[in-house]
Amino acid sequence: MANTFGYGAMTNHLGDMHKSKAIIIIGANPADNHPVAMQHILKGKEQNGAKIIVVDPRYTKTAAKSDLYCRIRTGTDIAFLYGMIRLIKINNWYDKKYLNDRVYGVEEIFKECEQYTPEHVEHITGLPKETLIQAATLYASSKPGCLIWNQGWTQHTIGSSNTRLGSIMQLILGNVGKAGGGCNILRGHDNVQGGTDIGCLSDTLPGYYGLAEGSWKYFARQWKVDYEWLKGRFKSKELMESKGNSLSLFADGVLKEENAQYNGGSTIKALVCIGNGISTVTDVKRIKDALDKLDLVVFIDPYVNDAAVITSRTDNLFLLPAASQVETSGTVVNTGRSAQWRTKVVEPLFEARTDHEILFDFAKRMGFYNELVAGMGKGDNFQWPEDATNEIARALKTIGMTGVTAERIKKQQESWHLFNPTTLLGTGEFSKEYYGLPWPCWSVTHPGSPVLYNTDLPVSQGGMGFRANFGLERDGVSLLAANGSYPKDSKIKGGYAEITADNIEALAGIKLTEKEKELVKGTNWKTDDSGILVKYALEAGLVPYGNAKARTIVWSGFIDPIPKHREPLHSFRPDLIDKYPASDDKKNHFRVNLPYRSRQTQQTWVNDYPINIVSGRVVEHMGTGTETRSSKYLAELSPEMYGEIHPNLAAKLGIKNGEMMWVYGTNGGKIKIKCKVSLRVNDTSVFLPQNFSGWWSGENLLYRYPEGTQPYAMGENSTQVTSYGFDQQTACPETKCSLVRIEKA
Ligand SMILES: Nc1nc2c(c(=O)[nH]1)N[C@H]1C(S)=C(S)[C@@H](COP(=O)(O)OP(=O)(O)OC[C@H]3O[C@@H](n4cnc5c(=O)[nH]c(N)nc54)[C@H](O)[C@@H]3O)O[C@H]1N2
Ligand SMILES: Nc1nc2c(c(=O)[nH]1)N[C@H]1C(S)=C(S)[C@@H](COP(=O)(O)OP(=O)(O)OC[C@H]3O[C@@H](n4cnc5c(=O)[nH]c(N)nc54)[C@H](O)[C@@H]3O)O[C@H]1N2
Ligand SMILES: [Mo]
């Protein structure tokens, strides 16, 4: 759940959905994209009578399993949510005690929702007002209610606002911290949670420690390197402490000279791409142009990366064959924050090498191998990957990885069958452990925490309140949990600040010895390497990060203090953009300048591009499809790129089912694809699956693959026609709101 604990993470877990009474799936299609999660959702429905509500512009396979389907226009989820919240408010369906005890700032939300009457929501979203009333009634009356979202919510200029407001609705209903409830984002790739946790992000160090000097110094200590040496790797301290380039925007850092000023005075010159498709980034023509312009491009991939085929460069392009995940071992963290150990199944085949071996060799040749591995042990005096897992455990205190050691996770792997899939609790020798030690797992004897923010359990058994991370009060109003709100068995019967060396004695009611005082001096729970602060906090039933209120308002770094509806940059409804304008153009957003409002008003886009893209996936293929389109059987099931349009639109365009059509995007891109006539989308939209690549505006690029590496299925890449637009906070591409024109080919 964004903003409270860290970045996106499921508050609950998949098995926990067996306990739900209502499940609202909004901007996600698990029947296609998370078939295992879908099994759990269906267990909730079939065994526990959970009502399923699906909110999606497309009637998906998931929608086919719903009790109530709500079709909304893409990019209007905020209006839908405020409509829900308004009905919850005026009907007194909200959880007053919960709001009083555990939530800050709901009044602002209640004020903002006033304008979103069912009629107004219908006007914006297209959802019949009766259906909104039905959805609010059903959801508010069936508790606990579980909220599920995914990319249908994040790939927008206001994606981060969608996720905030959804979480706020859950708070208003008192659904957070409850089994069967929660804010549950279904994640993308294998280990995407683990990848974010360890800092594969350009705006923070591992464990969401940020980029400030103090954080770098903390990590210098964890990595056993000199802070000055670390600093010396950067051109300046300022660059060291500012957000890096992002995947979605790096091309603008290559192509546009104006951005060099944010990047040490130079545009980007070289790219190493490891485990990423990059041709899936929106407005992919930018990526091609950037790849063509760079001095050096390296792909580390078990397959021929699609981007390597898209570029027309002929030199300084390297493909380093990487081993796959069955040819290596180590930990991964799943969407429910549970860690799992993976064991190597076979040795890397042919000349393939594992990712870490390739990276180690890079470091050797660039002269910093010793520093790279120092945190695990000097020279080659470490055990891979166990010591890496243990370094993560030691360093990532913020999210409570402390107890997630290689030894514990490996031991669990041998006994996975002993864990209950609904509660995650083990039996036998694991009767005091949850499956995967879901973080926070505060110590090597802690069981892990299957449901975040659950105050019904003691902290030592996975209980916790909300995090005290934003000060103790704001404008004279306390940000701490109210008196009487605390995790079970807590010594303090109300709110308190995060634990520090200075307040531990007063809060936990203990006396530190002189030796302990020396050890914890100047630290807090997330920087204390001795573990003393966490130990005493847990003994007193206190959460190391404090016990505060969740906040509905943010006050630093955000464009919108409370979530606001803003029309997409390429809006289907220009009549609404003055009332709900995009945010102002943004300078130095992940080191590039980005247009927002100026792009939105550049022209009335819908006049020339009158059809709305609904973007999503197919079950047979993954990502760019690099891997799955190279599987003969999957390619046979889903052999070619297509666009789904309504029979009314097909008739209007004069295109028959199975005929070819040209689709033109707002950036000059075009794709030639097969028409599939379908009732799943409305008659102003086209559904474009994201999983194809290999064709470029009518040209088949198969000839560019090295001998013997050609995939079985090829197709036009939808990102040629998706829009230039990025989240105003996170820079996630606005692929889910784009306009196109379609003509018969
Ligand atoms: N088979 C398969 N599985 C996958 C993947 C894959 O490529 N193939 N990819 C993996 C990855 S990386 C990810 S991130 C996940 C993504 O998982 P999902 O988020 O489920 O994926 P999508 O199909 O892109 O989008 C979900 C739904 O959002 C809807 N949608 C589009 N625009 C809007 C909107 O404005 N509002 C709302 N409410 N809904 C909207 C689409 O119609 C679609 O049904 O899937 C993972 N699983
Ligand atoms: N139109 C549209 N565009 C979208 C989306 C959308 O919904 N609509 N969704 C967006 C999202 S959420 C995502 S995540 C992206 C897709 O995400 P991408 O990362 O762009 O796509 P993948 O094809 O999954 O790329 C993974 C690459 O890693 C390689 N790989 C696999 N295993 C390993 C390994 O062990 N080591 C190494 N080194 N490489 C490995 C694969 O061969 C592949 O080339 O698409 C984005 N683009
Ligand atoms: Mo993803």
PDB file of N, CA and C in Angstrom, residues 91-160:
ATOM      1  N   ASN A  91     -24.622   7.655   3.259  1.00  0.00           N
ATOM      2  CA  ASN A  91     -25.429   6.578   3.837  1.00  0.00           C
ATOM      3  C   ASN A  91     -24.895   6.088   5.184  1.00  0.00           C
ATOM      4  N   ASN A  92     -23.884   6.796   5.668  1.00  0.00           N
ATOM      5  CA  ASN A  92     -23.295   6.398   6.962  1.00  0.00           C
ATOM      6  C   ASN A  92     -22.758   4.975   6.989  1.00  0.00           C
ATOM      7  N   TRP A  93     -22.172   4.580   5.889  1.00  0.00           N
ATOM      8  CA  TRP A  93     -21.623   3.222   5.828  1.00  0.00           C
ATOM      9  C   TRP A  93     -20.161   3.185   6.248  1.00  0.00           C
ATOM     10  N   TYR A  94     -19.605   4.320   6.632  1.00  0.00           N
ATOM     11  CA  TYR A  94     -18.173   4.335   6.949  1.00  0.00           C
ATOM     12  C   TYR A  94     -17.918   3.914   8.382  1.00  0.00           C
ATOM     13  N   ASP A  95     -16.670   3.521   8.651  1.00  0.00           N
ATOM     14  CA  ASP A  95     -16.303   3.003   9.967  1.00  0.00           C
ATOM     15  C   ASP A  95     -15.806   4.171  10.836  1.00  0.00           C
ATOM     16  N   LYS A  96     -16.722   4.718  11.641  1.00  0.00           N
ATOM     17  CA  LYS A  96     -16.397   5.947  12.376  1.00  0.00           C
ATOM     18  C   LYS A  96     -15.280   5.746  13.379  1.00  0.00           C
ATOM     19  N   LYS A  97     -15.322   4.642  14.094  1.00  0.00           N
ATOM     20  CA  LYS A  97     -14.299   4.412  15.109  1.00  0.00           C
ATOM     21  C   LYS A  97     -12.914   4.265  14.466  1.00  0.00           C
ATOM     22  N   TYR A  98     -12.887   3.520  13.407  1.00  0.00           N
ATOM     23  CA  TYR A  98     -11.624   3.295  12.699  1.00  0.00           C
ATOM     24  C   TYR A  98     -11.053   4.627  12.210  1.00  0.00           C
ATOM     25  N   LEU A  99     -11.906   5.445  11.614  1.00  0.00           N
ATOM     26  CA  LEU A  99     -11.452   6.744  11.108  1.00  0.00           C
ATOM     27  C   LEU A  99     -10.937   7.614  12.245  1.00  0.00           C
ATOM     28  N   ASN A 100     -11.654   7.615  13.337  1.00  0.00           N
ATOM     29  CA  ASN A 100     -11.241   8.417  14.489  1.00  0.00           C
ATOM     30  C   ASN A 100      -9.908   7.945  15.056  1.00  0.00           C
ATOM     31  N   ASP A 101      -9.755   6.633  15.153  1.00  0.00           N
ATOM     32  CA  ASP A 101      -8.573   6.089  15.822  1.00  0.00           C
ATOM     33  C   ASP A 101      -7.341   6.041  14.930  1.00  0.00           C
ATOM     34  N   ARG A 102      -7.557   5.777  13.631  1.00  0.00           N
ATOM     35  CA  ARG A 102      -6.411   5.348  12.828  1.00  0.00           C
ATOM     36  C   ARG A 102      -6.183   6.132  11.533  1.00  0.00           C
ATOM     37  N   VAL A 103      -7.018   7.164  11.276  1.00  0.00           N
ATOM     38  CA  VAL A 103      -6.894   7.849   9.978  1.00  0.00           C
ATOM     39  C   VAL A 103      -6.843   9.363  10.156  1.00  0.00           C
ATOM     40  N   TYR A 104      -5.930   9.998   9.412  1.00  0.00           N
ATOM     41  CA  TYR A 104      -5.801  11.448   9.454  1.00  0.00           C
ATOM     42  C   TYR A 104      -6.337  12.060   8.162  1.00  0.00           C
ATOM     43  N   GLY A 105      -7.177  13.093   8.285  1.00  0.00           N
ATOM     44  CA  GLY A 105      -7.510  13.942   7.141  1.00  0.00           C
ATOM     45  C   GLY A 105      -8.685  13.521   6.285  1.00  0.00           C
ATOM     46  N   VAL A 106      -9.555  12.672   6.806  1.00  0.00           N
ATOM     47  CA  VAL A 106     -10.641  12.175   5.947  1.00  0.00           C
ATOM     48  C   VAL A 106     -11.629  13.285   5.571  1.00  0.00           C
ATOM     49  N   GLU A 107     -11.676  14.362   6.371  1.00  0.00           N
ATOM     50  CA  GLU A 107     -12.621  15.453   6.091  1.00  0.00           C
ATOM     51  C   GLU A 107     -12.388  16.024   4.694  1.00  0.00           C
ATOM     52  N   GLU A 108     -11.115  16.163   4.326  1.00  0.00           N
ATOM     53  CA  GLU A 108     -10.791  16.699   2.993  1.00  0.00           C
ATOM     54  C   GLU A 108     -11.351  15.804   1.894  1.00  0.00           C
ATOM     55  N   ILE A 109     -11.270  14.523   2.135  1.00  0.00           N
ATOM     56  CA  ILE A 109     -11.772  13.550   1.144  1.00  0.00           C
ATOM     57  C   ILE A 109     -13.290  13.664   1.060  1.00  0.00           C
ATOM     58  N   PHE A 110     -13.918  13.765   2.227  1.00  0.00           N
ATOM     59  CA  PHE A 110     -15.385  13.876   2.263  1.00  0.00           C
ATOM     60  C   PHE A 110     -15.846  15.162   1.572  1.00  0.00           C
ATOM     61  N   LYS A 111     -15.008  16.197   1.625  1.00  0.00           N
ATOM     62  CA  LYS A 111     -15.354  17.444   0.945  1.00  0.00           C
ATOM     63  C   LYS A 111     -15.212  17.279  -0.576  1.00  0.00           C
ATOM     64  N   GLU A 112     -14.113  16.687  -0.983  1.00  0.00           N
ATOM     65  CA  GLU A 112     -13.854  16.519  -2.424  1.00  0.00           C
ATOM     66  C   GLU A 112     -14.920  15.639  -3.092  1.00  0.00           C
ATOM     67  N   CYS A 113     -15.441  14.664  -2.338  1.00  0.00           N
ATOM     68  CA  CYS A 113     -16.377  13.708  -2.962  1.00  0.00           C
ATOM     69  C   CYS A 113     -17.750  14.312  -3.236  1.00  0.00           C
ATOM     70  N   GLU A 114     -18.030  15.474  -2.634  1.00  0.00           N
ATOM     71  CA  GLU A 114     -19.386  16.032  -2.744  1.00  0.00           C
ATOM     72  C   GLU A 114     -19.856  16.221  -4.190  1.00  0.00           C
ATOM     73  N   GLN A 115     -18.915  16.661  -5.050  1.00  0.00           N
ATOM     74  CA  GLN A 115     -19.315  16.932  -6.442  1.00  0.00           C
ATOM     75  C   GLN A 115     -19.643  15.656  -7.227  1.00  0.00           C
ATOM     76  N   TYR A 116     -19.197  14.499  -6.711  1.00  0.00           N
ATOM     77  CA  TYR A 116     -19.335  13.272  -7.489  1.00  0.00           C
ATOM     78  C   TYR A 116     -20.644  12.531  -7.204  1.00  0.00           C
ATOM     79  N   THR A 117     -21.727  13.174  -7.552  1.00  0.00           N
ATOM     80  CA  THR A 117     -23.040  12.516  -7.449  1.00  0.00           C
ATOM     81  C   THR A 117     -23.099  11.402  -8.487  1.00  0.00           C
ATOM     82  N   PRO A 118     -24.009  10.450  -8.333  1.00  0.00           N
ATOM     83  CA  PRO A 118     -24.094   9.377  -9.343  1.00  0.00           C
ATOM     84  C   PRO A 118     -24.286   9.933 -10.754  1.00  0.00           C
ATOM     85  N   GLU A 119     -25.038  11.032 -10.873  1.00  0.00           N
ATOM     86  CA  GLU A 119     -25.259  11.634 -12.204  1.00  0.00           C
ATOM     87  C   GLU A 119     -23.936  12.165 -12.765  1.00  0.00           C
ATOM     88  N   HIS A 120     -23.182  12.854 -11.891  1.00  0.00           N
ATOM     89  CA  HIS A 120     -21.922  13.433 -12.355  1.00  0.00           C
ATOM     90  C   HIS A 120     -20.913  12.329 -12.687  1.00  0.00           C
ATOM     91  N   VAL A 121     -20.900  11.272 -11.888  1.00  0.00           N
ATOM     92  CA  VAL A 121     -19.999  10.143 -12.154  1.00  0.00           C
ATOM     93  C   VAL A 121     -20.363   9.506 -13.504  1.00  0.00           C
ATOM     94  N   GLU A 122     -21.657   9.400 -13.760  1.00  0.00           N
ATOM     95  CA  GLU A 122     -22.100   8.859 -15.056  1.00  0.00           C
ATOM     96  C   GLU A 122     -21.612   9.754 -16.203  1.00  0.00           C
ATOM     97  N   HIS A 123     -21.729  11.066 -15.984  1.00  0.00           N
ATOM     98  CA  HIS A 123     -21.300  12.039 -16.992  1.00  0.00           C
ATOM     99  C   HIS A 123     -19.813  11.867 -17.331  1.00  0.00           C
ATOM    100  N   ILE A 124     -18.998  11.616 -16.316  1.00  0.00           N
ATOM    101  CA  ILE A 124     -17.553  11.498 -16.554  1.00  0.00           C
ATOM    102  C   ILE A 124     -17.158  10.098 -17.031  1.00  0.00           C
ATOM    103  N   THR A 125     -17.671   9.086 -16.353  1.00  0.00           N
ATOM    104  CA  THR A 125     -17.175   7.718 -16.591  1.00  0.00           C
ATOM    105  C   THR A 125     -17.982   6.943 -17.623  1.00  0.00           C
ATOM    106  N   GLY A 126     -19.241   7.334 -17.800  1.00  0.00           N
ATOM    107  CA  GLY A 126     -20.128   6.574 -18.680  1.00  0.00           C
ATOM    108  C   GLY A 126     -20.832   5.423 -17.962  1.00  0.00           C
ATOM    109  N   LEU A 127     -20.543   5.231 -16.692  1.00  0.00           N
ATOM    110  CA  LEU A 127     -21.183   4.139 -15.946  1.00  0.00           C
ATOM    111  C   LEU A 127     -22.602   4.565 -15.528  1.00  0.00           C
ATOM    112  N   PRO A 128     -23.626   3.788 -15.870  1.00  0.00           N
ATOM    113  CA  PRO A 128     -24.995   4.158 -15.464  1.00  0.00           C
ATOM    114  C   PRO A 128     -25.071   4.393 -13.953  1.00  0.00           C
ATOM    115  N   LYS A 129     -25.782   5.437 -13.554  1.00  0.00           N
ATOM    116  CA  LYS A 129     -25.773   5.809 -12.130  1.00  0.00           C
ATOM    117  C   LYS A 129     -26.317   4.703 -11.235  1.00  0.00           C
ATOM    118  N   GLU A 130     -27.273   3.948 -11.752  1.00  0.00           N
ATOM    119  CA  GLU A 130     -27.830   2.845 -10.950  1.00  0.00           C
ATOM    120  C   GLU A 130     -26.744   1.816 -10.621  1.00  0.00           C
ATOM    121  N   THR A 131     -25.833   1.601 -11.574  1.00  0.00           N
ATOM    122  CA  THR A 131     -24.781   0.591 -11.359  1.00  0.00           C
ATOM    123  C   THR A 131     -23.806   1.063 -10.281  1.00  0.00           C
ATOM    124  N   LEU A 132     -23.519   2.356 -10.260  1.00  0.00           N
ATOM    125  CA  LEU A 132     -22.642   2.879  -9.208  1.00  0.00           C
ATOM    126  C   LEU A 132     -23.289   2.655  -7.837  1.00  0.00           C
ATOM    127  N   ILE A 133     -24.578   2.954  -7.753  1.00  0.00           N
ATOM    128  CA  ILE A 133     -25.279   2.794  -6.472  1.00  0.00           C
ATOM    129  C   ILE A 133     -25.269   1.318  -6.049  1.00  0.00           C
ATOM    130  N   GLN A 134     -25.478   0.457  -7.034  1.00  0.00           N
ATOM    131  CA  GLN A 134     -25.432  -0.982  -6.752  1.00  0.00           C
ATOM    132  C   GLN A 134     -24.046  -1.399  -6.248  1.00  0.00           C
ATOM    133  N   ALA A 135     -23.010  -0.890  -6.891  1.00  0.00           N
ATOM    134  CA  ALA A 135     -21.642  -1.260  -6.508  1.00  0.00           C
ATOM    135  C   ALA A 135     -21.341  -0.785  -5.087  1.00  0.00           C
ATOM    136  N   ALA A 136     -21.705   0.461  -4.775  1.00  0.00           N
ATOM    137  CA  ALA A 136     -21.417   0.996  -3.437  1.00  0.00           C
ATOM    138  C   ALA A 136     -22.192   0.219  -2.381  1.00  0.00           C
ATOM    139  N   THR A 137     -23.449  -0.064  -2.669  1.00  0.00           N
ATOM    140  CA  THR A 137     -24.290  -0.778  -1.698  1.00  0.00           C
ATOM    141  C   THR A 137     -23.726  -2.169  -1.430  1.00  0.00           C
ATOM    142  N   LEU A 138     -23.409  -2.861  -2.515  1.00  0.00           N
ATOM    143  CA  LEU A 138     -22.906  -4.229  -2.388  1.00  0.00           C
ATOM    144  C   LEU A 138     -21.576  -4.242  -1.647  1.00  0.00           C
ATOM    145  N   TYR A 139     -20.681  -3.334  -2.023  1.00  0.00           N
ATOM    146  CA  TYR A 139     -19.340  -3.375  -1.448  1.00  0.00           C
ATOM    147  C   TYR A 139     -19.353  -2.954   0.017  1.00  0.00           C
ATOM    148  N   ALA A 140     -20.079  -1.903   0.324  1.00  0.00           N
ATOM    149  CA  ALA A 140     -20.064  -1.412   1.708  1.00  0.00           C
ATOM    150  C   ALA A 140     -20.791  -2.361   2.653  1.00  0.00           C
ATOM    151  N   SER A 141     -21.703  -3.159   2.131  1.00  0.00           N
ATOM    152  CA  SER A 141     -22.474  -4.025   3.026  1.00  0.00           C
ATOM    153  C   SER A 141     -21.853  -5.416   3.166  1.00  0.00           C
ATOM    154  N   SER A 142     -20.794  -5.687   2.438  1.00  0.00           N
ATOM    155  CA  SER A 142     -20.177  -7.021   2.517  1.00  0.00           C
ATOM    156  C   SER A 142     -18.765  -6.873   3.065  1.00  0.00           C
ATOM    157  N   LYS A 143     -18.590  -7.200   4.321  1.00  0.00           N
ATOM    158  CA  LYS A 143     -17.265  -7.021   4.927  1.00  0.00           C
ATOM    159  C   LYS A 143     -16.727  -8.338   5.462  1.00  0.00           C
ATOM    160  N   PRO A 144     -15.433  -8.553   5.453  1.00  0.00           N
ATOM    161  CA  PRO A 144     -14.408  -7.648   4.959  1.00  0.00           C
ATOM    162  C   PRO A 144     -14.364  -7.568   3.429  1.00  0.00           C
ATOM    163  N   GLY A 145     -14.016  -6.387   2.957  1.00  0.00           N
ATOM    164  CA  GLY A 145     -13.920  -6.159   1.515  1.00  0.00           C
ATOM    165  C   GLY A 145     -12.477  -6.017   1.086  1.00  0.00           C
ATOM    166  N   CYS A 146     -12.150  -6.708   0.028  1.00  0.00           N
ATOM    167  CA  CYS A 146     -10.772  -6.736  -0.465  1.00  0.00           C
ATOM    168  C   CYS A 146     -10.685  -5.946  -1.763  1.00  0.00           C
ATOM    169  N   LEU A 147      -9.714  -5.054  -1.843  1.00  0.00           N
ATOM    170  CA  LEU A 147      -9.506  -4.262  -3.062  1.00  0.00           C
ATOM    171  C   LEU A 147      -8.308  -4.819  -3.822  1.00  0.00           C
ATOM    172  N   ILE A 148      -8.532  -5.096  -5.105  1.00  0.00           N
ATOM    173  CA  ILE A 148      -7.439  -5.595  -5.957  1.00  0.00           C
ATOM    174  C   ILE A 148      -7.257  -4.647  -7.128  1.00  0.00           C
ATOM    175  N   TRP A 149      -6.021  -4.249  -7.381  1.00  0.00           N
ATOM    176  CA  TRP A 149      -5.783  -3.456  -8.589  1.00  0.00           C
ATOM    177  C   TRP A 149      -4.484  -3.903  -9.235  1.00  0.00           C
ATOM    178  N   ASN A 150      -4.281  -3.393 -10.422  1.00  0.00           N
ATOM    179  CA  ASN A 150      -2.979  -3.552 -11.075  1.00  0.00           C
ATOM    180  C   ASN A 150      -2.803  -2.504 -12.155  1.00  0.00           C
ATOM    181  N   GLN A 151      -2.285  -2.877 -13.313  1.00  0.00           N
ATOM    182  CA  GLN A 151      -1.823  -1.862 -14.267  1.00  0.00           C
ATOM    183  C   GLN A 151      -2.938  -1.021 -14.873  1.00  0.00           C
ATOM    184  N   GLY A 152      -4.174  -1.500 -14.824  1.00  0.00           N
ATOM    185  CA  GLY A 152      -5.275  -0.657 -15.289  1.00  0.00           C
ATOM    186  C   GLY A 152      -5.369   0.616 -14.455  1.00  0.00           C
ATOM    187  N   TRP A 153      -4.705   0.599 -13.317  1.00  0.00           N
ATOM    188  CA  TRP A 153      -4.725   1.753 -12.410  1.00  0.00           C
ATOM    189  C   TRP A 153      -3.452   2.564 -12.420  1.00  0.00           C
ATOM    190  N   THR A 154      -2.337   1.947 -12.764  1.00  0.00           N
ATOM    191  CA  THR A 154      -1.072   2.654 -12.580  1.00  0.00           C
ATOM    192  C   THR A 154      -0.579   3.333 -13.857  1.00  0.00           C
ATOM    193  N   GLN A 155      -0.974   2.831 -15.021  1.00  0.00           N
ATOM    194  CA  GLN A 155      -0.443   3.381 -16.274  1.00  0.00           C
ATOM    195  C   GLN A 155      -1.240   4.602 -16.728  1.00  0.00           C
ATOM    196  N   HIS A 156      -1.193   5.632 -15.912  1.00  0.00           N
ATOM    197  CA  HIS A 156      -1.922   6.883 -16.170  1.00  0.00           C
ATOM    198  C   HIS A 156      -1.084   8.043 -15.648  1.00  0.00           C
ATOM    199  N   THR A 157      -1.351   9.257 -16.135  1.00  0.00           N
ATOM    200  CA  THR A 157      -0.675  10.409 -15.531  1.00  0.00           C
ATOM    201  C   THR A 157      -1.079  10.541 -14.058  1.00  0.00           C
ATOM    202  N   ILE A 158      -2.282  10.073 -13.733  1.00  0.00           N
ATOM    203  CA  ILE A 158      -2.734  10.149 -12.335  1.00  0.00           C
ATOM    204  C   ILE A 158      -2.801   8.758 -11.690  1.00  0.00           C
ATOM    205  N   GLY A 159      -1.966   7.852 -12.192  1.00  0.00           N
ATOM    206  CA  GLY A 159      -1.971   6.486 -11.647  1.00  0.00           C
ATOM    207  C   GLY A 159      -1.704   6.452 -10.151  1.00  0.00           C
ATOM    208  N   SER A 160      -0.749   7.257  -9.699  1.00  0.00           N
ATOM    209  CA  SER A 160      -0.435   7.229  -8.262  1.00  0.00           C
ATOM    210  C   SER A 160      -1.622   7.752  -7.451  1.00  0.00           C
TER     211      SER A 160
END
